[in-house]
Amino acid sequence: MGLIVVSNRLPVVLRQRSDGGVEVQPGSGGLVTALRPVLRDRGGVWIGAPGSGGLDGEATRRLFAATERESGYELIPVELTRGEQRGFYQGFSNEAIWPLFHDLVPLTRFHSGAWSAALRVSARFAASITNRARPGDFVWVHDYHLVGVGRALRASGFSGRVAFFLHIPFPALDMFLKLPWRAEVLASLLTYDLVGVQTMRDRRNLLQCVRALVPGVEIEGSGGAVSVRFAGREVRIGAFPIGIDFDEFASEAGTEPVAAKAASLRADESNRKIVLGVDRLDYTKGLPERLEAFALLLERTPALRGKVTLVEFVVPSRETLSSYAALKRELERAVGEINGRFTRSGWVPVRYNFRAIPRSKLLAYYRAADVALVTPLKDGMNLVAKEFCAARVDGDGVLVLSEFAGAAAQLQHGAILVNPWDTAGTAGALARALDMPRGERRARMRKLRRAVRKHDIHRWVDSFLDAAISRSLEGFPRVEEFVPVMEHAGAVPAH
Ligand code: ADQ
């Protein structure tokens, strides 16, 4: 069975150099990090847009072929025009679905032509798939941008197996109902043979929308994946928490150069503790709230001034959208304000870096940190939390994690969980993390590493393909869910 992976972007980006040439750079973001090892190990085809730069010219084609030879799988670019980029990528994907599915209604814009733009692009992707697919191939479409590809494929008469995985959260019914194209989006989802989401919460939300909006639907099963029947078709819907290549992260983090770099980063901070943040520039990642929590901690605990540094790496993303450009300015202002207020001789409280860093340096920072602060307002999974744990081959370090990251389901027993909207609560959790005794840190990190290793990327792929192929879903295991409990329930007055 050949694997055809389809995503908005290819795992490489072509960039125009200042001398007019074109170069290939690795793509960034969670989807690419997760899927690259899957195709590297299994081989197959990756279909997606090549990013800026264009594909004309012999030199560019040669670059692409060399990248294919190196990566071990075939790359098929789908070129989009500027107009298509605007309507589909900007309008439909990143101004409508992305904010709405992360519950951020005030940032959501529904442009009237956005769904038709998404359908036109979906048809382009579908044509590329039908050109390449051979009988027996398994087509696996990724993420919200391409939800319409299933519908376009079926409309073109394609009858092969097609599955879809949503990397971002699926919203609750109340939120989903706001989408002007709610019926079309749901109907398109139901053209796939299997739809995977990250968590049980997302699965519950999706099934609730299906029940409410699809008359006559029958839902069977209660495990990790269930079967949905309507209009003579069966669609499977399941929760498949994505993971990382644990062994690869752990073994690279354990190498001598990474250990040496981590030691030198620690030495640079002399006896200070390091709190680390690593994120794509995105308003879902809770960055202003995180800075506010850190400032609150310094304000409330003068003893920590000069004793702890927040190192924040933000990788540039979607800067052409005004909400992202505004977030970038907001972060610069907030960092400036905190540093202006608390800096003293020899200590700058926030070291803010607006750039992508290479893997080895990222691993060194993961190893050097005392605390990783991963506080998205909502996140499908969040791989940074998992990468941090995998990199801690020394068995130390504390993870402070948002309850609203999908990763909270697997990491709830080892992380300190926070509500990122509660800045005072986050500041308190950070104080607790900084003060945690070594024994507790190590016990928690053992649990975290065990969970990340168990739910690694290979298990994710295998369980997804199993659910797509197996005859019966009986015995398909439920995945763990995070449900917040009131720790102080006894304190709630009876009336
Ligand atoms: P993303 O929103 O991109 O992914 P995430 O899962 O955190 O989010 O992955 C980010 C990736 O980018 C990580 O691999 C991280 O190491 C890397 N990264 C971030 N900042 C970096 C920097 N400054 N330099 C270098 N690398 C950096 C989407 C969903 C997530 C889901 C993934 C996978 O939004 O919820 O976990 O897909 O399904």
Coordinates of C-alpha atoms and ligand atoms in Angstrom, one line a residue:
M1 CA 0.0 0.0 0.0
G2 CA 1.5 3.3 -1.1
L3 CA 1.1 6.3 1.3
I4 CA 0.1 9.6 -0.2
V5 CA 0.3 12.4 2.3
V6 CA -1.4 15.7 1.4
S7 CA -0.9 18.9 3.3
N8 CA -1.2 22.7 2.6
R9 CA 2.6 23.0 2.6
L10 CA 5.4 20.7 1.6
P11 CA 8.0 20.0 4.3
V12 CA 10.5 22.2 2.4
V13 CA 10.2 25.8 1.5
L14 CA 11.7 27.4 -1.6
R15 CA 13.1 30.8 -1.0
Q16 CA 14.4 33.4 -3.5
R17 CA 17.9 34.4 -2.6
S18 CA 19.0 38.1 -3.0
D19 CA 21.3 37.0 -5.9
G20 CA 18.2 35.8 -7.8
G21 CA 18.8 32.1 -7.1
V22 CA 16.5 29.8 -5.2
E23 CA 17.3 27.7 -2.1
V24 CA 15.6 24.9 -0.3
Q25 CA 15.0 25.3 3.5
P26 CA 13.3 22.9 5.8
G27 CA 9.7 23.9 6.7
S28 CA 8.7 24.7 10.2
G29 CA 5.7 24.0 12.4
G30 CA 4.1 21.0 14.2
L31 CA 2.7 19.2 11.2
V32 CA 6.0 19.0 9.4
T33 CA 7.9 18.0 12.5
A34 CA 5.4 15.2 13.1
L35 CA 5.0 13.9 9.5
R36 CA 8.6 14.1 8.3
P37 CA 9.8 10.9 10.2
V38 CA 6.6 9.1 9.0
L39 CA 7.4 9.5 5.3
R40 CA 11.2 9.1 5.9
D41 CA 10.5 5.6 7.4
R42 CA 7.8 4.4 5.1
G43 CA 8.5 6.2 1.9
G44 CA 5.7 7.5 -0.3
V45 CA 4.6 10.8 -1.8
W46 CA 4.0 14.2 -0.2
I47 CA 1.7 16.6 -2.1
G48 CA 1.6 20.3 -1.0
A49 CA 2.4 23.9 -1.9
P50 CA 6.1 24.7 -2.2
G51 CA 5.9 28.1 -0.5
S52 CA 7.2 31.2 -2.1
G53 CA 9.8 31.2 -4.8
G54 CA 8.1 29.5 -7.7
L55 CA 9.3 26.4 -9.5
D56 CA 10.4 27.6 -12.9
G57 CA 13.9 27.1 -13.9
E58 CA 16.1 24.1 -14.3
A59 CA 18.2 24.9 -11.2
T60 CA 15.1 24.9 -9.0
R61 CA 14.0 21.5 -10.4
R62 CA 17.4 20.1 -9.7
L63 CA 17.3 21.4 -6.1
F64 CA 13.9 19.7 -5.7
A65 CA 15.1 16.4 -7.1
A66 CA 18.2 16.5 -4.7
T67 CA 15.9 17.1 -1.8
E68 CA 13.7 14.1 -2.8
R69 CA 16.8 11.9 -3.0
E70 CA 17.9 13.0 0.4
S71 CA 14.5 12.7 2.1
G72 CA 13.6 9.3 0.6
Y73 CA 10.1 10.2 -0.6
E74 CA 8.6 11.9 -3.6
L75 CA 7.5 15.6 -3.4
I76 CA 4.7 16.8 -5.7
P77 CA 4.2 20.6 -5.6
V78 CA 0.8 22.2 -6.1
E79 CA 1.4 25.8 -7.2
L80 CA -1.1 28.3 -6.0
T81 CA -1.6 31.8 -7.5
R82 CA -1.6 34.9 -5.3
G83 CA -5.3 35.1 -5.6
E84 CA -5.8 31.5 -4.5
Q85 CA -3.4 32.1 -1.6
R86 CA -5.5 35.1 -0.5
G87 CA -8.9 33.5 -0.6
F88 CA -8.0 30.0 0.5
Y89 CA -4.9 30.4 2.8
Q90 CA -5.7 33.8 4.2
G91 CA -9.4 34.1 4.1
F92 CA -10.7 30.5 4.6
S93 CA -7.9 28.9 6.6
N94 CA -6.3 31.5 8.7
E95 CA -9.0 34.2 9.2
A96 CA -12.0 31.9 9.6
I97 CA -11.3 28.3 10.6
W98 CA -8.1 28.8 12.6
P99 CA -9.4 31.4 15.1
L100 CA -12.9 29.9 15.3
F101 CA -11.7 26.4 16.0
H102 CA -9.5 27.8 18.8
D103 CA -12.5 29.5 20.3
L104 CA -11.2 33.0 19.5
V105 CA -14.4 34.5 17.9
P106 CA -13.3 38.2 18.0
L107 CA -10.3 37.4 15.7
T108 CA -12.5 35.5 13.3
R109 CA -13.4 37.0 9.9
F110 CA -15.8 35.3 7.5
H111 CA -15.2 36.6 4.0
S112 CA -18.1 35.7 1.7
G113 CA -16.0 34.1 -1.0
A114 CA -13.7 32.2 1.3
W115 CA -15.4 28.8 1.1
S116 CA -15.6 28.8 -2.7
A117 CA -11.9 29.8 -2.8
A118 CA -11.2 26.8 -0.5
L119 CA -13.1 24.5 -2.8
R120 CA -11.3 25.7 -5.9
V121 CA -7.9 25.0 -4.2
S122 CA -9.2 21.7 -2.9
A123 CA -10.1 20.8 -6.6
R124 CA -6.5 21.6 -7.6
F125 CA -5.2 19.3 -4.8
A126 CA -7.7 16.6 -5.7
A127 CA -6.5 16.7 -9.4
S128 CA -2.9 16.3 -8.2
I129 CA -3.9 13.3 -6.1
T130 CA -5.9 11.5 -8.8
N131 CA -3.0 12.0 -11.2
R132 CA -0.6 10.3 -8.9
A133 CA -2.6 7.7 -7.0
R134 CA -2.3 4.0 -8.0
P135 CA -4.9 1.4 -7.1
G136 CA -4.5 0.4 -3.4
D137 CA -2.8 3.6 -2.4
F138 CA -3.9 5.2 0.9
V139 CA -4.5 9.0 0.6
W140 CA -4.1 10.8 3.9
V141 CA -5.1 14.5 3.9
H142 CA -3.9 16.8 6.7
D143 CA -5.4 19.7 8.5
Y144 CA -8.1 22.3 8.3
H145 CA -7.0 24.0 5.1
L146 CA -7.7 21.0 3.1
V147 CA -11.0 19.8 4.6
G148 CA -12.7 20.3 1.2
V149 CA -10.3 17.8 -0.6
G150 CA -12.5 14.8 0.3
R151 CA -15.5 16.4 -1.4
A152 CA -13.5 17.4 -4.4
L153 CA -12.1 13.9 -4.8
R154 CA -15.5 12.2 -4.5
A155 CA -17.0 14.7 -7.0
S156 CA -14.3 13.7 -9.5
G157 CA -15.3 10.1 -9.1
F158 CA -12.3 9.0 -7.0
S159 CA -13.3 5.8 -5.1
G160 CA -10.0 4.9 -3.3
R161 CA -9.4 5.1 0.4
V162 CA -9.1 8.7 1.8
A163 CA -8.6 9.7 5.4
F164 CA -8.3 13.1 7.1
F165 CA -6.5 14.2 10.2
L166 CA -7.3 17.5 11.9
H167 CA -4.2 18.8 13.8
I168 CA -6.1 21.6 15.5
P169 CA -9.0 21.3 18.0
F170 CA -12.5 20.7 16.8
P171 CA -14.8 23.2 18.5
A172 CA -18.0 22.7 20.5
L173 CA -21.3 22.8 18.7
D174 CA -22.1 26.4 19.8
M175 CA -18.9 27.6 18.3
F176 CA -19.1 25.5 15.1
L177 CA -22.6 26.8 14.4
K178 CA -21.2 30.3 13.8
L179 CA -19.4 29.0 10.7
P180 CA -21.3 30.3 7.6
W181 CA -20.3 27.1 5.7
R182 CA -21.0 24.7 8.6
A183 CA -23.1 22.3 6.6
E184 CA -20.6 22.2 3.7
V185 CA -17.6 21.7 6.0
L186 CA -19.3 18.9 7.9
A187 CA -20.6 17.3 4.7
S188 CA -17.0 17.4 3.3
L189 CA -15.6 15.8 6.4
L190 CA -18.1 13.0 6.0
T191 CA -16.8 12.1 2.5
Y192 CA -13.6 10.6 4.0
D193 CA -13.4 7.0 5.2
L194 CA -11.7 8.0 8.4
V195 CA -11.5 11.3 10.2
G196 CA -9.0 11.6 13.0
V197 CA -8.8 14.3 15.7
Q198 CA -6.3 14.8 18.5
T199 CA -8.3 14.2 21.7
M200 CA -11.4 12.7 23.1
R201 CA -12.7 16.3 23.7
D202 CA -12.4 17.0 19.9
R203 CA -14.0 13.7 19.1
R204 CA -16.9 14.4 21.4
N205 CA -17.3 17.9 19.9
L206 CA -17.3 16.6 16.3
L207 CA -19.8 13.8 17.1
Q208 CA -22.1 16.4 18.8
C209 CA -22.0 18.5 15.6
V210 CA -22.7 15.5 13.4
R211 CA -25.7 14.4 15.6
A212 CA -27.1 18.0 15.6
L213 CA -26.6 18.7 11.9
V214 CA -27.0 15.4 10.0
P215 CA -30.5 14.0 10.0
G216 CA -30.8 10.2 10.2
V217 CA -27.2 9.6 11.2
E218 CA -26.4 6.4 13.2
I219 CA -23.4 6.4 15.5
E220 CA -22.1 3.0 16.7
G221 CA -19.3 2.2 19.2
S222 CA -17.8 3.9 22.1
G223 CA -14.0 3.2 22.0
G224 CA -11.2 5.4 20.6
A225 CA -12.8 5.2 17.2
V226 CA -16.6 5.0 16.3
S227 CA -18.5 4.3 13.2
V228 CA -20.9 6.9 11.7
R229 CA -23.5 5.7 9.1
F230 CA -25.7 7.8 6.9
A231 CA -26.8 7.8 3.3
G232 CA -25.4 4.3 2.8
R233 CA -21.8 5.3 3.7
E234 CA -19.7 4.5 6.7
V235 CA -17.2 7.1 8.1
R236 CA -15.0 6.3 11.1
I237 CA -14.2 9.0 13.6
G238 CA -11.5 8.6 16.2
A239 CA -9.1 10.3 18.6
F240 CA -5.4 9.8 17.7
P241 CA -3.1 11.9 19.9
I242 CA -0.1 12.8 17.8
G243 CA 3.4 12.3 19.1
I244 CA 7.0 12.9 18.2
D245 CA 9.9 10.6 17.3
F246 CA 10.9 10.1 20.9
D247 CA 14.0 8.0 20.2
E248 CA 15.3 10.5 17.7
F249 CA 14.9 13.5 20.0
A250 CA 16.3 11.7 23.0
S251 CA 19.3 10.3 21.2
E252 CA 20.2 13.6 19.6
A253 CA 19.7 15.4 22.9
G254 CA 22.1 12.9 24.5
T255 CA 25.0 13.7 22.2
E256 CA 28.2 15.4 23.4
P257 CA 27.8 18.6 21.4
V258 CA 24.3 19.1 22.7
A259 CA 25.3 18.4 26.3
A260 CA 28.3 20.8 25.9
K261 CA 26.1 23.5 24.4
A262 CA 23.5 23.1 27.2
A263 CA 26.3 23.4 29.8
S264 CA 27.5 26.6 28.2
L265 CA 24.0 28.1 28.1
R266 CA 23.7 27.4 31.8
A267 CA 27.1 29.0 32.5
D268 CA 26.0 32.1 30.6
E269 CA 23.2 32.5 33.1
S270 CA 25.6 31.9 36.0
N271 CA 23.5 30.8 39.0
R272 CA 20.2 31.9 37.6
K273 CA 17.3 29.6 36.7
I274 CA 16.1 29.4 33.1
V275 CA 12.4 29.4 32.2
L276 CA 12.0 28.5 28.5
G277 CA 9.2 29.2 26.0
V278 CA 9.3 28.0 22.3
D279 CA 6.4 28.8 20.0
R280 CA 5.3 29.8 16.6
L281 CA 4.2 33.4 16.4
D282 CA 0.5 32.8 17.1
Y283 CA -2.2 34.4 19.2
T284 CA -3.4 30.9 20.2
K285 CA -0.1 30.2 22.1
G286 CA -0.9 32.6 25.0
L287 CA 2.3 34.6 24.7
P288 CA 1.1 38.0 26.1
E289 CA -0.6 36.2 28.9
R290 CA 2.6 34.3 29.6
L291 CA 4.7 37.5 29.8
E292 CA 2.1 39.0 32.1
A293 CA 2.3 36.0 34.4
F294 CA 6.1 36.2 34.5
A295 CA 5.9 40.0 35.2
L296 CA 3.4 39.3 38.0
L297 CA 5.8 36.7 39.5
L298 CA 8.7 39.2 39.6
E299 CA 6.4 41.9 41.0
R300 CA 5.1 39.6 43.8
T301 CA 8.4 37.9 44.6
P302 CA 11.2 40.4 44.7
A303 CA 13.6 37.7 45.9
L304 CA 13.3 36.1 42.4
R305 CA 14.6 39.3 40.7
G306 CA 18.1 38.6 39.3
K307 CA 17.6 34.9 40.0
V308 CA 15.5 33.7 37.0
T309 CA 15.5 34.5 33.3
L310 CA 12.7 33.8 30.8
V311 CA 14.2 32.8 27.4
E312 CA 11.5 33.0 24.8
F313 CA 12.0 31.8 21.2
V314 CA 9.3 32.8 18.7
V315 CA 9.5 31.5 15.2
P316 CA 8.0 33.9 12.6
S317 CA 4.7 32.8 11.2
R318 CA 1.8 34.2 9.0
E319 CA 3.2 37.8 9.4
T320 CA 1.3 39.0 6.4
L321 CA -1.9 38.8 8.4
S322 CA -2.6 41.9 10.4
S323 CA -3.5 40.0 13.6
Y324 CA -0.1 38.4 13.5
A325 CA 1.7 41.6 12.8
A326 CA -0.2 43.2 15.7
L327 CA 0.8 40.3 18.0
K328 CA 4.4 40.7 17.1
R329 CA 4.3 44.4 18.0
E330 CA 2.4 43.6 21.2
L331 CA 5.1 41.1 22.3
E332 CA 7.9 43.5 21.5
R333 CA 6.1 46.2 23.6
A334 CA 5.5 43.8 26.5
V335 CA 9.1 42.5 26.6
G336 CA 10.4 46.1 26.5
E337 CA 8.1 47.0 29.3
I338 CA 9.2 44.1 31.6
N339 CA 12.8 44.6 30.8
G340 CA 12.5 48.3 31.3
R341 CA 11.0 47.8 34.7
F342 CA 13.0 45.0 36.2
T343 CA 16.5 44.9 34.5
R344 CA 19.4 45.4 36.8
S345 CA 23.1 45.3 36.3
G346 CA 24.1 41.9 34.8
W347 CA 20.5 40.6 34.4
V348 CA 17.9 41.1 31.7
P349 CA 14.6 39.3 32.8
V350 CA 13.3 38.3 29.4
R351 CA 15.6 37.2 26.6
Y352 CA 13.3 37.4 23.5
N353 CA 14.4 35.9 20.2
F354 CA 12.2 36.3 17.1
R355 CA 13.6 33.5 14.9
A356 CA 13.7 29.8 14.2
I357 CA 16.6 28.0 15.8
P358 CA 18.3 24.8 14.5
R359 CA 17.3 21.5 16.1
S360 CA 20.6 21.0 18.0
K361 CA 20.4 24.4 19.6
L362 CA 16.7 23.9 20.4
L363 CA 17.6 20.6 22.2
A364 CA 20.4 22.3 24.1
Y365 CA 17.9 24.9 25.3
Y366 CA 15.5 22.1 26.3
R367 CA 18.3 20.5 28.3
A368 CA 19.5 23.8 29.9
A369 CA 16.1 24.9 31.1
D370 CA 14.8 24.5 34.6
V371 CA 11.2 25.0 33.6
A372 CA 9.4 24.8 30.2
L373 CA 6.4 27.1 30.1
V374 CA 3.9 25.8 27.5
T375 CA 0.8 27.8 28.0
P376 CA -1.4 28.0 24.8
L377 CA -4.9 29.3 25.2
K378 CA -6.0 26.3 23.1
D379 CA -3.9 23.9 21.1
G380 CA -4.6 20.7 19.1
M381 CA -1.7 18.9 20.8
N382 CA 1.5 21.0 21.3
L383 CA 4.6 19.2 20.3
V384 CA 7.0 21.5 22.2
A385 CA 5.8 20.0 25.5
K386 CA 6.6 16.6 24.2
E387 CA 10.0 17.6 22.7
F388 CA 11.0 19.1 26.0
C389 CA 10.4 15.8 27.9
A390 CA 12.0 13.7 25.3
A391 CA 15.1 15.9 25.4
R392 CA 15.5 15.6 29.2
V393 CA 17.8 12.6 29.1
D394 CA 19.1 13.8 32.5
G395 CA 15.6 13.1 34.0
D396 CA 15.3 16.6 35.4
G397 CA 13.2 19.7 34.5
V398 CA 9.7 20.8 35.2
L399 CA 6.9 21.2 32.6
V400 CA 4.2 23.8 33.2
L401 CA 1.5 23.0 30.7
S402 CA -1.9 24.6 29.7
E403 CA -5.0 22.5 30.4
F404 CA -6.2 23.5 27.0
A405 CA -3.3 21.9 25.1
G406 CA -4.3 18.5 23.7
A407 CA -1.0 17.2 25.3
A408 CA -2.5 17.7 28.7
A409 CA -4.4 14.4 28.3
Q410 CA -1.2 12.4 28.1
L411 CA 1.0 14.6 30.3
Q412 CA -1.4 15.4 33.2
H413 CA 0.3 13.1 35.6
G414 CA 3.7 14.7 35.4
A415 CA 3.2 18.3 34.4
I416 CA 2.0 21.2 36.5
L417 CA -1.3 22.1 34.8
V418 CA -2.4 25.7 34.5
N419 CA -5.4 27.7 33.1
P420 CA -3.5 30.2 30.8
W421 CA -6.3 32.7 31.1
D422 CA -5.6 32.9 34.9
T423 CA -2.3 34.9 34.9
A424 CA -2.1 34.9 38.7
G425 CA -2.6 31.1 38.7
T426 CA 0.1 30.7 36.1
A427 CA 2.5 32.9 38.1
G428 CA 1.8 30.7 41.1
A429 CA 2.4 27.5 39.2
L430 CA 5.7 28.9 37.9
A431 CA 6.8 29.8 41.4
R432 CA 6.0 26.2 42.5
A433 CA 7.9 24.8 39.5
L434 CA 11.0 27.0 40.3
D435 CA 10.9 25.8 43.9
M436 CA 10.2 22.1 43.3
P437 CA 12.5 19.7 45.2
R438 CA 14.8 17.6 43.0
G439 CA 13.1 14.3 44.0
E440 CA 9.6 15.5 42.9
R441 CA 11.1 16.9 39.7
R442 CA 12.6 13.6 38.8
A443 CA 9.6 11.6 39.7
R444 CA 7.4 13.8 37.5
M445 CA 9.8 13.8 34.6
R446 CA 9.9 10.0 34.7
K447 CA 6.1 9.9 34.2
L448 CA 6.3 12.5 31.5
R449 CA 9.0 10.7 29.5
R450 CA 7.2 7.4 29.8
A451 CA 4.0 9.0 28.4
V452 CA 5.8 10.7 25.5
R453 CA 7.6 7.6 24.6
K454 CA 4.4 5.5 24.8
H455 CA 2.4 7.9 22.6
D456 CA 5.2 8.5 20.0
I457 CA 4.8 9.2 16.3
H458 CA 5.0 5.6 15.3
R459 CA 2.1 4.6 17.6
W460 CA 0.1 7.5 16.1
V461 CA 0.6 6.3 12.5
D462 CA 0.0 2.7 13.3
S463 CA -3.2 3.3 15.2
F464 CA -4.5 5.6 12.6
L465 CA -3.8 3.2 9.7
D466 CA -5.3 0.4 11.8
A467 CA -8.5 2.2 12.3
A468 CA -8.6 3.0 8.6
I469 CA -8.0 -0.6 7.5
S470 CA -9.3 -3.0 10.2
R471 CA -12.7 -4.6 9.6
S472 CA -14.1 -4.0 13.1
L473 CA -13.5 -1.2 15.6
E474 CA -14.3 -3.5 18.5
G475 CA -11.6 -3.3 21.1
F476 CA -10.2 -0.2 19.7
P477 CA -8.9 1.5 22.8
R478 CA -10.2 4.7 24.2
V479 CA -7.4 7.3 24.7
E480 CA -6.9 9.1 28.0
E481 CA -8.8 12.4 28.5
F482 CA -8.0 15.3 30.7
V483 CA -10.9 16.5 32.8
P484 CA -10.2 19.4 35.3
V485 CA -11.4 18.7 38.8
M486 CA -12.1 21.1 41.6
E487 CA -9.2 20.5 44.0
H488 CA -11.0 22.4 46.7
A489 CA -14.5 21.0 46.2
G490 CA -15.0 20.8 50.0
A491 CA -14.7 24.6 50.2
V492 CA -17.7 25.1 47.9
P493 CA -20.6 26.3 50.1
A494 CA -23.6 23.9 50.1
H495 CA -26.0 26.8 49.3
Ligands
ADQ1 P1 1.9 24.1 15.6 O1 0.8 25.1 15.9 O2 2.9 24.5 14.6 O3 1.2 22.7 15.1 P2 3.4 22.8 17.8 O4 2.8 21.5 18.0 O5 3.8 23.4 19.1 O6 2.5 23.8 17.1 O7 4.7 22.6 17.0 C1 5.6 23.6 16.8 C2 6.9 23.1 16.2 O8 7.7 24.1 15.7 C3 7.7 22.2 17.2 O9 8.2 21.1 16.5 C4 8.8 23.2 17.6 O10 10.0 22.6 18.0 C5 9.0 24.1 16.4 N1 9.4 25.4 16.8 C6 8.6 26.4 17.5 N2 9.3 27.5 17.7 C7 10.5 27.3 17.1 C8 11.7 28.1 17.0 N3 11.8 29.4 17.5 N4 12.8 27.5 16.4 C9 12.7 26.3 15.9 N5 11.6 25.5 16.0 C10 10.6 26.0 16.6 C11 -0.1 22.2 14.8 C12 -1.1 22.3 15.9 C13 -0.6 21.7 17.2 C14 -0.2 20.3 16.9 C15 0.7 20.1 15.7 C16 0.9 18.7 15.3 O11 -1.4 23.7 16.1 O12 -1.5 21.8 18.2 O13 0.6 19.8 18.0 O14 0.2 20.8 14.6 O15 -0.3 18.0 15.1

